[in-house]
XYZ file of C-alpha atoms in Angstrom:
585
model
C -28.565 12.628 -2.806
C -30.693 12.946 -5.891
C -33.786 10.804 -5.931
C -33.392 7.396 -7.570
C -36.380 5.936 -9.341
C -35.370 2.347 -10.244
C -32.737 -0.335 -9.728
C -30.700 0.656 -12.768
C -30.468 4.216 -11.492
C -29.074 2.810 -8.238
C -26.448 0.843 -10.199
C -25.407 3.902 -12.207
C -25.401 6.149 -9.147
C -23.359 3.953 -6.805
C -21.149 2.529 -9.607
C -18.269 0.579 -8.093
C -19.942 0.519 -4.689
C -23.250 -0.751 -5.979
C -24.798 -3.943 -4.720
C -25.065 -5.064 -8.342
C -21.309 -4.960 -8.940
C -20.481 -6.660 -5.649
C -23.099 -9.365 -6.326
C -21.800 -9.760 -9.882
C -18.192 -10.156 -8.694
C -19.238 -12.649 -6.026
C -21.234 -14.849 -8.424
C -18.508 -14.523 -11.094
C -15.851 -15.562 -8.621
C -17.869 -18.615 -7.592
C -18.684 -19.673 -11.176
C -16.425 -18.209 -13.825
C -13.131 -18.626 -11.975
C -13.679 -22.393 -11.375
C -14.890 -22.721 -14.961
C -11.752 -21.030 -16.298
C -9.482 -23.198 -14.134
C -11.246 -26.391 -15.234
C -11.274 -25.233 -18.863
C -7.541 -24.535 -18.844
C -6.841 -27.904 -17.227
C -9.177 -29.705 -19.654
C -7.760 -27.824 -22.638
C -4.192 -28.691 -21.690
C -5.149 -32.324 -21.137
C -7.033 -32.459 -24.415
C -4.150 -30.869 -26.289
C -1.771 -33.415 -24.800
C -4.113 -36.283 -25.671
C -4.448 -34.968 -29.215
C -0.657 -34.875 -29.564
C -0.413 -38.420 -28.274
C -3.255 -39.505 -30.535
C -1.426 -37.960 -33.488
C 1.767 -39.749 -32.478
C 0.082 -43.139 -32.163
C -1.877 -42.701 -35.370
C 1.295 -41.653 -37.122
C 3.098 -44.665 -35.658
C 0.326 -46.964 -36.891
C 0.550 -45.451 -40.373
C 4.300 -45.763 -40.403
C 4.206 -49.382 -39.271
C 1.630 -50.191 -41.955
C 3.739 -48.441 -44.608
C 6.877 -50.337 -43.531
C 5.036 -53.646 -43.780
C 3.569 -52.868 -47.216
C 6.783 -51.617 -48.801
C 8.974 -54.264 -47.169
C 6.577 -56.982 -48.319
C 6.571 -55.555 -51.834
C 10.369 -55.420 -51.949
C 10.570 -58.969 -50.605
C 8.155 -60.179 -53.301
C 10.194 -58.471 -55.975
C 13.363 -59.908 -54.508
C 11.816 -63.407 -54.523
C 10.664 -63.014 -58.137
C 14.139 -61.867 -59.110
C 15.671 -64.846 -57.300
C 13.223 -67.199 -58.999
C 14.158 -65.932 -62.453
C 17.875 -65.947 -61.647
C 17.750 -69.572 -60.441
C 15.920 -70.782 -63.571
C 18.024 -73.241 -65.594
C 17.082 -71.606 -68.909
C 18.357 -68.257 -67.625
C 21.615 -69.886 -66.565
C 22.051 -71.526 -70.041
C 21.419 -68.148 -71.663
C 24.169 -66.496 -69.684
C 26.642 -69.323 -70.551
C 25.975 -70.132 -74.189
C 23.431 -67.502 -75.252
C 21.049 -70.426 -75.966
C 17.423 -69.469 -76.639
C 15.221 -72.435 -75.836
C 11.441 -72.578 -75.679
C 11.667 -72.547 -71.907
C 13.887 -69.501 -72.028
C 11.490 -67.678 -74.309
C 8.725 -68.384 -71.827
C 10.917 -66.911 -69.116
C 11.548 -63.813 -71.207
C 7.789 -63.389 -71.736
C 7.319 -63.686 -67.999
C 9.821 -60.895 -67.466
C 7.915 -58.780 -69.959
C 4.598 -59.593 -68.315
C 5.615 -58.651 -64.766
C 5.486 -54.826 -65.354
C 1.999 -55.293 -66.771
C 0.755 -57.290 -63.785
C 2.615 -55.258 -61.150
C 2.099 -51.637 -61.990
C 4.965 -50.522 -59.780
C 7.543 -52.691 -61.683
C 9.042 -50.495 -64.366
C 11.009 -53.181 -66.288
C 12.896 -56.490 -65.959
C 16.235 -57.083 -67.748
C 18.240 -60.278 -68.324
C 21.953 -59.673 -68.651
C 24.588 -62.106 -69.982
C 28.114 -61.254 -69.038
C 29.490 -63.857 -71.514
C 27.912 -62.239 -74.567
C 27.820 -58.766 -72.953
C 24.202 -58.467 -74.030
C 20.916 -57.644 -72.351
C 17.352 -58.716 -73.038
C 14.857 -55.821 -72.774
C 11.229 -56.500 -73.737
C 12.202 -59.749 -75.588
C 14.829 -57.846 -77.537
C 18.481 -58.865 -77.276
C 20.795 -55.848 -77.403
C 24.455 -55.411 -76.857
C 25.014 -53.570 -73.602
C 26.647 -50.757 -75.502
C 23.350 -50.182 -77.361
C 21.112 -50.491 -74.285
C 19.175 -47.326 -73.414
C 19.616 -48.013 -69.672
C 23.019 -48.993 -68.268
C 22.904 -47.240 -64.914
C 22.892 -50.580 -63.109
C 26.003 -52.014 -64.758
C 28.608 -50.595 -62.386
C 26.725 -51.848 -59.357
C 26.484 -55.328 -60.974
C 30.262 -55.493 -61.219
C 30.554 -54.936 -57.472
C 28.334 -57.896 -56.564
C 30.238 -60.715 -54.875
C 27.447 -62.860 -53.408
C 24.333 -64.620 -54.693
C 22.189 -62.461 -52.488
C 22.541 -59.532 -54.842
C 21.943 -55.875 -54.090
C 19.168 -53.313 -53.986
C 20.128 -49.801 -55.179
C 18.298 -46.478 -55.675
C 18.804 -44.710 -58.982
C 17.051 -42.841 -61.788
C 16.416 -44.405 -65.153
C 18.817 -43.008 -67.722
C 19.850 -40.542 -64.957
C 16.653 -38.603 -65.526
C 13.312 -40.111 -64.570
C 11.655 -42.042 -62.952
C 13.218 -42.736 -59.550
C 13.885 -46.486 -59.219
C 14.790 -49.118 -56.710
C 16.778 -51.643 -58.766
C 17.150 -55.218 -57.541
C 20.200 -56.839 -59.139
C 20.062 -60.587 -58.582
C 23.229 -62.356 -59.999
C 22.944 -65.564 -62.088
C 25.554 -68.110 -61.129
C 26.665 -71.127 -63.189
C 29.251 -73.478 -61.769
C 29.716 -71.041 -58.899
C 30.661 -68.283 -61.287
C 28.761 -65.045 -61.846
C 27.628 -65.127 -65.473
C 24.906 -62.519 -65.540
C 22.008 -61.092 -63.617
C 18.316 -60.364 -63.439
C 17.727 -56.614 -63.146
C 14.295 -55.692 -61.775
C 13.493 -51.938 -61.733
C 10.793 -50.779 -59.288
C 9.258 -47.382 -59.920
C 9.207 -45.917 -56.382
C 6.691 -43.207 -57.188
C 4.316 -45.739 -58.752
C 4.807 -48.030 -55.766
C 3.843 -45.151 -53.437
C 0.846 -44.169 -55.602
C -0.526 -47.723 -55.768
C 0.115 -48.710 -52.157
C 0.332 -45.679 -49.853
C -1.448 -42.828 -51.574
C -4.727 -43.393 -49.673
C -2.938 -43.373 -46.330
C -0.916 -40.234 -46.961
C -3.438 -37.681 -47.971
C -4.625 -34.462 -46.288
C -1.057 -33.093 -46.271
C 0.465 -36.188 -44.605
C 4.052 -36.854 -45.820
C 5.939 -40.088 -46.475
C 9.662 -40.500 -47.176
C 11.840 -43.461 -48.098
C 15.476 -42.647 -47.404
C 18.519 -44.603 -48.633
C 21.726 -45.204 -46.667
C 23.288 -42.099 -48.271
C 20.603 -40.037 -46.482
C 18.816 -39.204 -49.734
C 15.057 -39.245 -50.238
C 14.324 -41.787 -52.971
C 10.538 -41.955 -52.483
C 8.249 -39.272 -51.158
C 4.549 -38.425 -51.096
C 5.523 -35.400 -53.146
C 8.007 -35.879 -56.078
C 9.570 -32.466 -55.346
C 11.432 -33.961 -52.351
C 13.178 -36.629 -54.470
C 16.928 -36.856 -53.979
C 16.884 -34.200 -51.197
C 18.303 -34.698 -47.736
C 15.952 -34.570 -44.690
C 17.904 -31.632 -43.234
C 17.104 -29.639 -46.367
C 13.420 -29.638 -45.551
C 13.629 -29.232 -41.778
C 13.983 -32.534 -39.864
C 16.575 -35.043 -38.714
C 15.991 -38.767 -38.625
C 18.148 -39.344 -35.540
C 15.731 -37.327 -33.394
C 12.522 -39.033 -34.581
C 12.990 -42.750 -33.814
C 10.647 -42.855 -30.764
C 7.117 -44.088 -31.438
C 5.811 -42.031 -28.487
C 7.474 -38.851 -29.695
C 5.082 -35.883 -29.634
C 7.605 -33.163 -30.439
C 6.905 -31.277 -33.618
C 9.188 -29.828 -36.262
C 8.630 -27.527 -39.179
C 8.678 -28.724 -42.825
C 8.249 -26.021 -45.450
C 6.655 -23.727 -42.895
C 4.156 -26.278 -41.504
C 4.321 -28.121 -38.151
C 4.509 -31.923 -38.313
C 4.933 -34.772 -35.863
C 7.761 -36.893 -37.304
C 8.388 -40.611 -36.795
C 10.893 -42.923 -38.510
C 11.572 -46.670 -38.701
C 14.183 -48.951 -40.263
C 13.324 -51.328 -43.084
C 13.472 -55.007 -42.145
C 14.621 -56.156 -45.603
C 16.983 -53.381 -46.637
C 19.143 -50.557 -45.286
C 16.454 -47.966 -46.069
C 14.624 -45.807 -43.537
C 10.950 -44.931 -43.561
C 9.716 -41.534 -42.311
C 6.104 -40.535 -41.680
C 5.173 -36.888 -41.051
C 1.745 -36.060 -39.630
C 0.570 -32.427 -39.943
C -0.705 -30.705 -36.807
C -3.092 -28.660 -38.968
C -5.368 -31.731 -39.183
C -6.166 -31.257 -35.493
C -5.960 -27.484 -35.397
C -9.558 -27.117 -36.531
C -10.610 -29.411 -33.663
C -8.577 -27.325 -31.216
C -10.036 -24.143 -32.704
C -13.555 -25.543 -32.327
C -12.776 -26.492 -28.750
C -11.448 -22.999 -27.999
C -14.529 -21.471 -29.629
C -16.800 -23.649 -27.492
C -14.991 -22.566 -24.302
C -15.275 -18.884 -25.278
C -18.930 -19.285 -26.204
C -19.697 -21.008 -22.877
C -17.776 -18.318 -21.020
C -19.689 -15.560 -22.808
C -23.013 -17.329 -22.064
C -21.937 -17.764 -18.447
C -21.182 -14.052 -18.191
C -24.661 -13.232 -19.456
C -26.213 -15.648 -16.937
C -24.093 -14.178 -14.106
C -25.108 -10.669 -15.211
C -28.783 -11.585 -15.161
C -28.500 -13.360 -11.790
C -26.649 -10.383 -10.300
C -29.226 -7.979 -11.712
C -32.161 -10.048 -10.373
C -30.496 -10.297 -6.950
C -29.799 -6.571 -6.982
C -33.429 -5.761 -7.863
C -34.563 -7.919 -4.957
C -32.143 -6.079 -2.662
C -32.994 -2.602 -3.992
C -36.749 -3.018 -3.434
C -36.538 -2.474 0.374
C -33.500 -0.204 0.051
C -35.456 2.101 -2.237
C -37.972 2.790 0.516
C -35.238 3.372 3.120
C -33.201 5.685 0.867
C -36.332 7.523 -0.223
C -37.155 8.112 3.443
C -33.628 9.375 4.135
C -33.820 11.630 1.045
C -37.163 13.076 2.085
C -36.761 14.664 5.527
C -40.383 15.733 5.612
C -41.566 12.133 5.907
C -43.228 11.515 9.284
C -44.121 8.472 11.270
C -47.805 9.059 10.647
C -47.288 8.234 6.950
C -47.376 4.515 7.862
C -50.550 3.339 9.527
C -50.574 0.801 12.317
C -52.214 -1.772 10.022
C -49.528 -1.374 7.367
C -46.597 -1.661 9.731
C -44.042 -4.327 8.902
C -40.362 -4.930 9.494
C -39.385 -2.205 7.047
C -41.760 0.334 8.637
C -40.392 -0.566 12.047
C -36.818 -0.004 10.796
C -37.742 3.353 9.242
C -39.484 4.539 12.415
C -36.566 3.378 14.556
C -34.057 5.123 12.336
C -36.125 8.347 12.464
C -36.376 8.266 16.239
C -32.717 7.531 16.714
C -31.691 10.279 14.327
C -33.967 12.822 16.025
C -32.894 11.795 19.546
C -29.247 11.740 18.625
C -29.401 15.144 16.961
C -31.164 16.720 19.947
C -28.816 15.118 22.431
C -25.761 16.249 20.497
C -27.065 19.820 20.385
C -27.858 19.828 24.111
C -24.540 18.221 25.017
C -22.561 20.664 22.857
C -24.321 23.656 24.436
C -23.793 22.325 27.965
C -20.132 21.623 27.303
C -19.674 25.208 26.176
C -21.371 26.494 29.281
C -19.399 24.115 31.495
C -16.069 25.168 30.041
C -16.934 28.839 30.360
C -18.091 28.307 33.959
C -14.912 26.394 34.824
C -12.678 29.007 33.295
C -14.570 31.892 34.899
C -14.447 30.108 38.250
C -10.703 29.589 38.007
C -10.172 33.122 36.807
C -12.282 34.388 39.695
C -10.428 32.169 42.125
C -6.995 33.505 41.223
C -7.852 37.199 41.065
C -8.645 37.589 44.829
C -5.595 35.491 45.636
C -3.242 37.883 43.902
C -5.220 40.913 45.047
C -4.795 39.769 48.622
C -1.063 39.237 48.339
C -0.570 42.560 46.582
C -2.568 44.508 49.146
C -0.606 42.809 51.918
C 2.598 43.993 50.294
C 1.332 47.554 50.038
C 0.215 47.417 53.679
C 3.623 46.168 54.726
C 5.286 48.990 52.815
C 2.959 51.571 54.409
C 4.072 50.575 57.858
C 7.737 50.207 57.133
C 8.459 53.112 54.852
C 8.677 56.258 56.865
C 7.407 59.214 54.990
C 8.555 58.125 51.605
C 5.792 57.782 49.008
C 7.926 56.631 46.102
C 7.828 52.819 46.629
C 4.120 52.884 47.394
C 3.412 54.853 44.237
C 5.528 52.417 42.204
C 3.686 49.429 43.668
C 0.291 50.980 42.980
C 1.258 51.679 39.351
C 2.352 48.076 38.776
C -0.763 46.785 40.563
C -3.052 48.900 38.412
C -1.345 47.644 35.234
C -1.617 44.055 36.444
C -5.346 44.418 37.222
C -5.980 45.912 33.793
C -4.495 42.720 32.268
C -6.437 40.448 34.592
C -9.828 42.090 34.180
C -9.614 42.762 30.440
C -11.882 40.676 28.160
C -10.692 37.450 26.506
C -8.706 34.427 27.681
C -5.575 34.803 25.568
C -2.627 37.160 25.186
C 0.583 36.986 23.208
C 3.666 35.515 24.872
C 5.256 38.940 24.576
C 2.394 40.620 26.522
C 2.363 37.816 29.122
C 6.076 38.419 29.745
C 5.456 42.165 29.997
C 2.716 41.730 32.632
C 4.794 39.117 34.421
C 7.710 41.535 34.733
C 5.349 44.124 36.289
C 4.224 41.449 38.751
C 7.880 40.572 39.520
C 8.473 44.230 40.363
C 5.663 44.057 42.924
C 7.019 40.774 44.260
C 10.510 42.255 44.602
C 9.178 45.087 46.762
C 7.854 42.521 49.201
C 10.811 40.151 49.355
C 13.608 42.612 48.675
C 16.877 40.911 47.673
C 15.514 37.375 48.210
C 15.905 36.416 44.536
C 17.215 37.448 41.119
C 15.427 36.596 37.877
C 16.859 35.890 34.404
C 14.924 35.772 31.103
C 15.856 33.669 28.056
C 12.910 33.794 25.620
C 13.283 32.802 21.961
C 11.998 35.679 19.804
C 10.189 33.232 17.494
C 7.555 32.529 20.170
C 6.863 36.136 21.190
C 3.946 36.443 18.785
C 2.429 33.131 19.771
C -0.716 32.826 21.926
C -0.801 31.895 25.613
C -3.462 32.010 28.320
C -3.583 35.007 30.662
C -1.841 34.903 34.045
C 0.147 31.790 33.195
C 3.657 32.605 34.473
C 2.863 34.807 37.533
C 1.447 31.954 39.713
C 4.410 29.719 38.859
C 6.932 32.428 39.794
C 5.087 33.186 43.035
C 5.044 29.451 43.811
C 8.812 29.263 43.200
C 9.477 32.232 45.515
C 7.098 31.185 48.310
C 7.734 27.401 48.368
C 11.249 27.204 46.970
C 13.347 30.263 47.749
C 11.772 31.740 50.886
C 12.394 28.631 53.111
C 16.013 28.577 51.889
C 16.910 31.706 53.900
C 19.458 32.683 51.260
C 19.374 34.628 48.046
C 18.088 32.544 45.140
C 17.850 32.609 41.340
C 14.886 32.099 39.032
C 15.573 31.283 35.338
C 12.713 31.656 32.826
C 13.314 30.269 29.325
C 11.024 29.788 26.362
C 11.599 27.906 23.084
C 9.801 26.294 20.176
C 9.754 22.471 19.852
C 8.225 21.531 16.470
C 4.506 22.369 16.836
C 4.687 23.078 20.590
C 6.015 25.796 22.905
C 7.877 24.896 26.099
C 8.317 27.570 28.823
C 10.501 26.520 31.785
C 10.572 28.240 35.182
C 13.546 26.992 37.248
C 14.608 27.927 40.755
C 17.536 26.842 42.948
C 15.394 26.591 46.094
C 14.908 23.749 48.541
C 13.268 21.432 45.995
C 11.019 18.475 46.729
C 11.541 14.787 47.301
C 10.726 12.291 44.563
C 7.496 11.023 46.179
C 6.112 14.554 46.477
C 6.951 15.295 42.824
C 5.305 12.074 41.612
C 2.187 12.790 43.618
C 2.043 16.369 42.323
C 2.463 15.333 38.668
C -0.067 12.523 39.037
C -2.737 14.698 40.580
C -2.230 17.504 38.046
C -2.681 15.048 35.154
C -6.331 14.849 36.222
C -8.300 17.946 35.269
C -10.696 17.359 38.182
C -7.859 17.737 40.717
C -8.384 20.514 43.241
C -6.024 21.345 46.145
C -6.860 24.454 48.115
C -4.032 24.013 50.627
C -0.888 24.136 48.495
C 0.292 24.882 44.977
C -2.984 26.578 44.107
C -1.181 28.555 41.403
C 0.152 25.474 39.604
C -3.181 23.667 39.754
C -5.068 26.715 38.471
C -2.765 27.301 35.526
C -2.685 23.573 34.691
C -6.512 23.321 34.661
C -6.908 26.352 32.467
C -4.364 25.074 29.932
C -6.103 21.676 29.698
C -9.554 23.274 29.379
C -8.416 25.578 26.579
C -5.908 23.441 24.652
C -6.762 19.858 25.658
C -5.445 17.099 27.916
C -2.224 16.702 25.875
C -0.977 20.039 27.260
C -0.406 21.459 30.723
C 2.218 21.621 33.493
C 4.783 19.057 34.624
C 7.250 19.337 37.516
C 10.772 18.073 37.974
C 12.571 18.630 41.308
C 15.603 17.438 43.289
C 15.476 17.881 47.007
C 18.059 20.452 48.135
C 18.897 21.618 44.582
C 15.793 23.196 43.098
C 12.653 22.755 40.993
C 11.861 22.976 37.270
C 8.312 23.678 36.148
C 7.540 22.989 32.447
C 4.631 24.668 30.668
C 3.599 22.911 27.401
C 1.172 24.682 25.039
C 0.552 24.376 21.293
C 2.267 26.814 18.954
C -0.436 29.081 17.636
């Protein structure tokens, strides 16, 4: 590792595995995550409260507007009723009589638009003379500049009168006209026509409430807007600008709709003195700046919190890196010795460093010694086993030659053949190295079988079935000969009848399995279990029986590992199968 000089170099060097990052993530998890959760919850709650606040404020505005306009219309209706019930007005409609009292009444009608800025004009109509008084001037109806009310007058059938929306002279301004009939002797003789300028009424009474993009609408029974905070909506239907009255009657409604591309909370209410409907629209943009400020505050606090977490993580990392720097520096500098720290300066860190050094040195030395001893032990074990088996076969072979010398009379041919095979077998045994190819092992085994056949004559036949794919693979020396001899001596010889030995070899994935089978006397199940159990232990040693199997098994385990070796399967009276498992190499 390159030498690191300061805490920041540690952070850059270890990157994702650095103490700084892990400390930062831990502190961030314990602070920022709860903050975000609380912020989201608080933001959602605040947003909901704002919507409800808008709805209630809008409802308050709407209720105030309904009271103001209804009260105004009621006052106008009462003034119209007062004029219509005046005796002088009734005489005028019957006989067209102009008394002093009547002239006073006419002046009153002229004065009302001056006093009440939202009253456009007041007419007195006489059905008998078919004339109308406008601004103290008596005109035939046919010469009157405004007759838009006349048709509605004809439809009146009660003293209550009617209240209609219209435009003066079918142009401007928008009006609410109160037509109050004048009755004489229970007969309709004329009427008082009071025209209320709806836009003026809104400007004088509601303008201060509906500012900052707030909207107000007065809608007639024909679903037409007759008064609005903006004149451009006059005579339009609510659907034309994006809302429906039927869906906005709840005072607690917080659903928004879009009017001319802007979001509004809409509420509506019915008039208590007429068939009109009032609609109040509150723009959400009025609270958007508050929501934006709130979002900005959350982001600013989050950013500040990140900075604080970063600083805390860095400070904690610096505190952690101070002792680590000494440890890592020691590990990076192998020439550091214990004597570098004096007895007086020893502390916990010095103790740790010295302990680490001693453990590293001891462990390294022990590993080297152990590795060297294991090599020597394995070589000694293998050499011992190799030495053990060579005299065993040499003895058997010499006995065979001796037997032949006494039984063959004068014929040198079998003895010569035996000596040739024995010489070849010893060359294989005494040659350097522990391994041969499967092909060579089979070759030497066949030479050994020739020797064995000279001794036992026609006691057995042997068949080979070796897969060519394993011929080039590696196997330990003198692997098959002891197994074959064991099969002849312990399996076929006691049978007192000619036997058969089958030798097969095949590849099984990454392993090689060689099977030596005989049809001899076999073994009982208990003997087989004992044999397999004892051979699974590399320390097993039996000098009395099956020395060949034990020897081969130990050498395989020493060379290839405990996963490999010999296993036996046998049925008493039918024969024995010996399986040799080695890695494919």
